[in-house]
């Protein structure tokens, strides 16, 4: 069996996560990685058991054996590298956000169509079995007509004023932080689940910690020891720690979501509740194996992920019998199964249904982020206008 | 021991609930009730074991033995009857909302001050032990500085288009329904817990079911049997089933809440999460015995209501050892303990701290509801202006 | 309306709890209490708002107005006082255990029958709405044939070696402690729920803390302050902190339960799971408003206590709409409603169905405790023999 | 980087699960699988992307490149094939149970020692991050002295009398079914967590469904359609559906567990609670990311799997930041990381600490199962005698 040959750009946290997920599916193999500098990339390749290492990603793009490239770099490099991947005629799976602005994402989408490559964006929360099952239930109108959607995405990794990270710098992380980083996941997941697009937003953003303390270079940390006299530099912050956003969907469905990176005790709590005219459903990513289903006239239900209780079209997203819970890495695996099956079967993202988020979804996400920022500035409802042009 | 003598106006669901709660405290007794018509009220009095029955509430107000009157009538009667109670010089505990408009509630507050009666409004969710404990934790800054508050109050009793109730008619229930009925509880509870007032709101309201089916008088129901051919009349609805409201508190704390009466499976789910600079806390009234406490650097906690784990000032709100959960009726009992102790001790609501919601809180609630309605109409942020005048 | 007149013996924790529960039902009133010494009892009566105080319970038994007597004294007084109450021809509600041995409880049961009084024992966990609902579901075979029952009753109030209490002394608390105190509740509740009696037991008991430290009288505690130099006396303990008991029910149903008073973090966690041939159910008293219902072929359910979702015969045990949770005090109220309605309606516990635990149940409980102690001593299965004689 | 070469015998459900887990770790690769018949095994190899396929496992054992063999066959083949693997001088990871009797498992253990191979048994529940963390907490005495351990392992896949499976036949599945299948996991996990061995047991077993209906060969099922007139054959069953077992650990710690395969709604619910002299802990495999920690004097805790909250020695078992839950497949991956790192580092299971269950643990498990069966037959406490000889 010939395996699909893959290259991965970026060797930080998320790159190896992609590599492991690809390995699980059996019909694709990572033949090369690209990092920053030849020596360190070779060390990483040896550690990960990857045959070839490139100190410059451009060399990976010239590797003829590589058919698919994963872009696992920091945010500000997504656009230029995605562009080069497409121009190199290779299929591409990009980390989100797709770009730094909706102009850039529009350009990438057009380019990808033109060059006829398969394009994906790593909106991985769609790939949880329970999320697929809920999308199927809603499509079949088991909840009745969806009327309301509300939820939040809460984290605590930026809680303290001494929490500092490259994402805080707008030139690297982008002009929106919390909305772009995690609000984008909430919107993508919810739009996927209810099968409707957000067309209008009203937003309230806040920078809860307006000045953060960045460890100065002079206060060095030795060998993992906790520094005794770290010196800090005060850095004014202008990206948001928090947002609450009222949303209207294309058919008038109402919703609201809150995102925060300063909510102590919440690690990665993406959650939402859908209220339909007959039933409700609620999901929380920190307990990904459960779906709460709400009823008026009978007891509420807790659906544990279990192939024997799932709809046919959601069953394939779960790989073990009930009670053998699959988690976050398994959703990544599902993403790879879906993305690589699509490539293997020679499908076209512009005519076939894509069981993964594409550059189109990545562009829609950018447009929503733009509208949210504008709404907060202008303190009024803003249309997510570009959606129309994309969909049509 | 002389007991405080009480009269209760209104014999529907909530009146008897008040009566039972009063009986539990031991130092107050209900000597009279007033209903609609002498005969039916006498029957109710016999059933409840109350000595005197009045077919007209005005007669109860003339009963000299009665020192305190509970107003347990429908919304549109709150204002006129509260006024008469105060004018009769009796202490008053009113069901919420205090009136039909903030003008009326302002008048009642002024009148109550003038006549030097003790005045309370039945915002009962303040009276849960865990809520008191959380308020105490926040006052002592155990959560650090409170930055964010978000939550919802969800019910499902208006889910179907055939759900019909007097509260739907604006002339009886008021021009706001879901916000006034349950949003008011959310705001009162949260303001109490964090010790800050809401000063600005932006609201999005929706009437999810714009036409409801009211059972016509011709389709009669015999002896509890389910009607075979109920005829329905189409009634256009102009009060909201849903609202999401962005809020700003007096010190800049941000928040948002969602209220809905069309969320299948949610019966009376008032919940909120507070994110402080050190810790978070989350409470859900459907599991009232638990408080989730969120941490960044250690495991999250679940505090079960337990006097041995409570702060001194919250301990008195809980009457049994840990694991003997108290619920909704016990919060009502706490309200009565606090209200009647205050009267027994001869305290003055304008100089002493009131361990219950007063007409001032009732008025503030009316002002917030007014601001929410106005914000939705005008699609802009609206100040809760009257708060200033009340507080000063 | 004439109210039933009640006297309560015992003014410790549980006496006032009974009084409050009686007051809530409206058709019975506590006219007298009896304590230890005239002066302190009068003070207590004034505090509780009770008209008459007796320093000696024998005087309360001579009070002709008193029709019903509650025995709320420590364990070793249950038998002699219950006997006197019955001999005085008054109806009796006794705290559990009914007596100190099954010989005594058999005598009380015979005596109560002879004197034709209504007799009850305070096994209150039967009185939770969800427990009634589950009993009804099982009676209707909604779970299919019940095959297995397993669970536990865990507390932590005896966790530390410095925890000391009168119940530790066998002459006051009885020769069994944890089994008699809380195991008895587990057995009564489970037998009620599945409608079957335990006929055989195999037990393993342990005194986890074999020597406890009793505060000596010389180490005084002043005004609630924590004592600085408490002196302790070493007391060897010979009653069990823990037991696990295998049980067989009359029809062959299997079961097992664990009781412990040394399980940190468990306050009053009575829980059990019933596995039927079609469905399962699980209840935990620390979350009393929920019933987990387990299914093979559809999602599991969480039934929240809600009259609109309950069977007709369980509905009356719940007094508020769904989401207004009732708790431990409300189960006590249900007990009083059931006990006093039975008396009011002139029913006979030997011919009418008793919606509360009687002296017969109290005697059965004593027999099970006896069998458990004997099984542990003899390390073999022991029949709960006396059950047969009682039932026939 | 040279990868360790692996062969897998058995291509049913669990074989491919092993293969996927091995692939994730990056430094081992599956070069061959063996199944039943050349053609079907080749098809399976192509599907899984494995280079070599053997229709007979003996040929795989002769493959010189293969260094490690996984035995993923049905129970009755574990002993003979494990023996041949060891005799072939290859390292071995066997599915559990290790053999069909403790005589066989003793023989395998002796043989593996003699042939100096690395030997493992797939007791995978040790490999969950939270389980490792709890074992570390207990080792450091954070719970104080462990006094009690109780829990259960419940499933529902044998609930109906029409549920039929090869495991029901003693000659294939073994003379114990539920105890051997899932009780063995409970005992291994608990012994690992508290670091103590079970030395004495008292058991009560039951065959809840004594006659099952086996689909006859004449009632064919076409193409996944549900059979209209399946004919069934009545098969008497003599292996247990249920057991409750009282256990004593080597230092006198008490415990009890229940296993059942007929508990509706429980899919794979391995759970246990440990009560120490200072703290308690509870884990449930159906919510594998959470550990409940019980306290007497402060709120209970819920530890979510999170490397930043873990002890150093448990941290390596978790591969993502908090809130990115890992599940059952990740525990399998941990098993492979630990097993293959041990091999890669040239360690010896008889002198180095093994971070996985070995044939010794597999043999201990067989001895416990034997003791449980004997206790049930003889209705008395039975020592797990062979443990002594193994440990010494």
Coordinates of N, CA and C in Angstrom, one line a residue, chain A residues 104-187:
Chain A
X104 N -6.4 38.9 3.6 CA -5.4 37.8 3.3 C -6.1 36.5 3.2
X105 N -7.1 36.2 4.0 CA -7.7 34.9 4.0 C -8.5 34.8 2.7
X106 N -9.1 35.9 2.2 CA -9.8 35.9 0.9 C -8.9 35.5 -0.2
X107 N -7.7 36.1 -0.1 CA -6.7 35.8 -1.2 C -6.3 34.4 -1.2
X108 N -6.1 33.8 0.0 CA -5.7 32.4 0.1 C -6.8 31.5 -0.4
X109 N -8.0 31.8 -0.1 CA -9.1 31.0 -0.6 C -9.2 31.0 -2.1
X110 N -9.0 32.2 -2.7 CA -9.1 32.3 -4.2 C -7.9 31.5 -4.8
X111 N -6.8 31.6 -4.2 CA -5.6 31.0 -4.7 C -5.7 29.4 -4.6
X112 N -6.2 29.0 -3.5 CA -6.4 27.5 -3.3 C -7.3 26.9 -4.4
X113 N -8.4 27.7 -4.6 CA -9.3 27.3 -5.7 C -8.6 27.2 -7.0
X114 N -7.9 28.2 -7.3 CA -7.2 28.3 -8.6 C -6.2 27.2 -8.8
X115 N -5.5 26.9 -7.7 CA -4.4 25.9 -7.9 C -4.9 24.4 -7.6
X116 N -6.2 24.3 -7.3 CA -6.9 23.0 -7.2 C -6.2 22.1 -6.2
X117 N -5.8 22.7 -5.1 CA -5.3 21.8 -4.0 C -6.4 21.6 -3.0
X118 N -6.2 20.5 -2.2 CA -7.1 20.3 -1.1 C -6.6 21.2 0.1
X119 N -7.5 22.0 0.7 CA -7.1 22.9 1.7 C -8.0 22.7 3.0
X120 N -7.3 22.7 4.1 CA -8.0 22.5 5.3 C -7.5 23.5 6.4
X121 N -8.3 23.7 7.4 CA -7.9 24.5 8.5 C -8.2 23.7 9.8
X122 N -7.3 23.8 10.7 CA -7.4 22.9 11.9 C -8.5 23.4 12.9
X123 N -9.7 23.5 12.5 CA -10.8 23.6 13.5 C -11.2 22.2 14.0
X124 N -10.5 21.8 15.0 CA -10.6 20.4 15.4 C -11.8 20.0 16.2
X125 N -12.5 21.0 16.8 CA -13.6 20.7 17.7 C -14.8 20.1 16.9
X126 N -14.8 20.3 15.6 CA -15.8 19.7 14.8 C -15.7 18.2 14.8
X127 N -14.5 17.7 15.1 CA -14.1 16.3 14.9 C -14.4 15.4 16.1
X128 N -14.9 16.0 17.1 CA -15.3 15.1 18.3 C -16.5 14.3 17.9
X129 N -16.6 13.0 18.3 CA -17.7 12.2 17.9 C -19.0 12.8 18.4
X130 N -19.1 13.3 19.6 CA -20.3 13.8 20.1 C -20.8 15.0 19.3
X131 N -19.8 15.8 18.9 CA -20.2 17.0 18.1 C -20.8 16.6 16.7
X132 N -20.2 15.6 16.1 CA -20.7 15.0 14.9 C -22.2 14.5 15.1
X133 N -22.3 13.8 16.2 CA -23.6 13.2 16.5 C -24.7 14.3 16.7
X134 N -24.3 15.3 17.4 CA -25.2 16.5 17.6 C -25.6 17.1 16.3
X135 N -24.6 17.3 15.5 CA -24.8 18.0 14.2 C -25.8 17.1 13.4
X136 N -25.6 15.8 13.5 CA -26.6 14.9 12.8 C -28.0 15.0 13.4
X137 N -28.1 15.0 14.7 CA -29.4 15.1 15.3 C -30.1 16.4 14.9
X138 N -29.3 17.5 14.8 CA -29.9 18.8 14.5 C -30.4 18.8 13.0
X139 N -29.5 18.2 12.2 CA -29.9 18.1 10.7 C -31.2 17.4 10.5
X140 N -31.4 16.3 11.3 CA -32.6 15.5 11.2 C -33.8 16.1 12.0
X141 N -33.5 17.3 12.5 CA -34.6 18.1 13.3 C -35.0 17.3 14.5
X142 N -34.2 16.6 15.2 CA -34.6 15.9 16.4 C -34.7 16.9 17.5
X143 N -34.1 18.1 17.4 CA -34.3 19.1 18.4 C -35.4 20.0 18.1
X144 N -36.0 19.8 16.9 CA -37.0 20.7 16.4 C -36.3 21.8 15.7
X145 N -36.9 23.0 15.6 CA -36.2 24.2 15.0 C -35.3 24.8 16.1
X146 N -34.0 25.0 15.7 CA -33.1 25.6 16.6 C -33.4 27.1 16.8
X147 N -33.6 27.5 18.0 CA -34.0 28.9 18.3 C -32.8 29.7 19.0
X148 N -32.1 29.0 19.9 CA -31.1 29.8 20.7 C -29.8 29.0 20.8
X149 N -28.7 29.7 20.8 CA -27.4 29.0 21.0 C -26.6 29.9 22.0
X150 N -26.1 29.4 23.1 CA -25.3 30.2 24.0 C -24.3 29.4 24.6
X151 N -23.2 30.0 25.0 CA -22.1 29.3 25.6 C -20.9 30.1 25.8
X152 N -19.8 29.5 26.0 CA -18.5 30.2 26.3 C -17.3 29.3 26.0
X153 N -16.2 30.0 26.0 CA -14.9 29.3 25.8 C -14.0 30.0 26.8
X154 N -13.7 29.3 27.9 CA -13.0 29.9 29.0 C -11.6 29.2 29.3
X155 N -10.6 29.9 29.5 CA -9.3 29.4 29.9 C -8.7 30.2 31.0
X156 N -7.6 29.8 31.6 CA -7.1 30.6 32.7 C -5.5 30.8 32.5
X157 N -5.0 30.5 31.4 CA -3.6 30.5 31.2 C -3.0 32.0 31.2
X158 N -3.9 33.0 31.1 CA -3.4 34.4 31.1 C -3.9 35.1 32.3
X159 N -4.2 34.3 33.4 CA -4.9 34.9 34.6 C -4.0 35.9 35.3
X160 N -2.7 35.6 35.5 CA -1.9 36.5 36.3 C -1.2 37.5 35.4
X161 N -0.9 38.6 36.0 CA -0.2 39.7 35.3 C 1.2 39.3 34.8
X162 N 1.7 38.3 35.5 CA 3.0 37.8 35.1 C 3.0 36.7 33.9
X163 N 1.8 36.4 33.5 CA 1.6 35.5 32.3 C 2.0 36.3 31.1
X164 N 3.0 35.8 30.4 CA 3.4 36.5 29.2 C 3.7 35.5 28.0
X165 N 3.4 35.9 26.8 CA 3.4 35.0 25.7 C 3.5 35.7 24.4
X166 N 4.1 35.1 23.4 CA 4.2 35.8 22.1 C 2.8 36.2 21.5
X167 N 1.8 35.5 21.9 CA 0.5 35.9 21.3 C 0.0 37.3 21.8
X168 N 0.6 37.8 22.8 CA 0.2 39.1 23.3 C 0.6 40.3 22.4
X169 N 1.7 40.0 21.6 CA 2.1 41.1 20.7 C 1.3 41.1 19.4
X170 N 0.6 42.1 19.1 CA -0.4 42.1 18.0 C 0.4 41.8 16.7
X171 N 1.6 42.2 16.5 CA 2.3 42.0 15.3 C 2.6 40.5 15.0
X172 N 2.6 39.7 16.1 CA 2.8 38.3 15.9 C 1.5 37.5 16.1
X173 N 0.8 37.9 17.1 CA -0.5 37.1 17.4 C -1.7 37.6 16.7
X174 N -1.6 38.9 16.2 CA -2.8 39.5 15.5 C -3.4 40.5 16.4
X175 N -4.3 41.4 15.8 CA -4.9 42.5 16.6 C -6.0 42.0 17.6
X176 N -6.5 40.8 17.3 CA -7.4 40.2 18.3 C -6.7 39.0 18.9
X177 N -6.9 38.8 20.2 CA -6.2 37.6 20.8 C -7.3 36.6 21.2
X178 N -8.1 36.9 22.2 CA -9.0 35.9 22.8 C -10.0 35.5 21.8
X179 N -10.6 36.5 21.1 CA -11.6 36.2 20.1 C -11.0 35.4 18.9
X180 N -9.9 35.8 18.4 CA -9.3 35.1 17.3 C -8.8 33.7 17.7
X181 N -8.2 33.6 18.9 CA -7.7 32.3 19.3 C -8.8 31.3 19.7
X182 N -9.7 31.7 20.5 CA -10.7 30.7 21.0 C -12.1 31.0 20.6
X183 N -12.4 32.3 20.4 CA -13.7 32.6 19.9 C -13.9 32.0 18.5
X184 N -12.9 32.0 17.7 CA -13.0 31.4 16.4 C -13.4 30.0 16.5
X185 N -12.8 29.2 17.4 CA -13.2 27.8 17.6 C -14.7 27.7 18.0
X186 N -15.1 28.6 18.9 CA -16.5 28.5 19.3 C -17.4 28.7 18.1
X187 N -17.1 29.8 17.4 CA -18.0 30.1 16.2 C -18.0 29.0 15.2

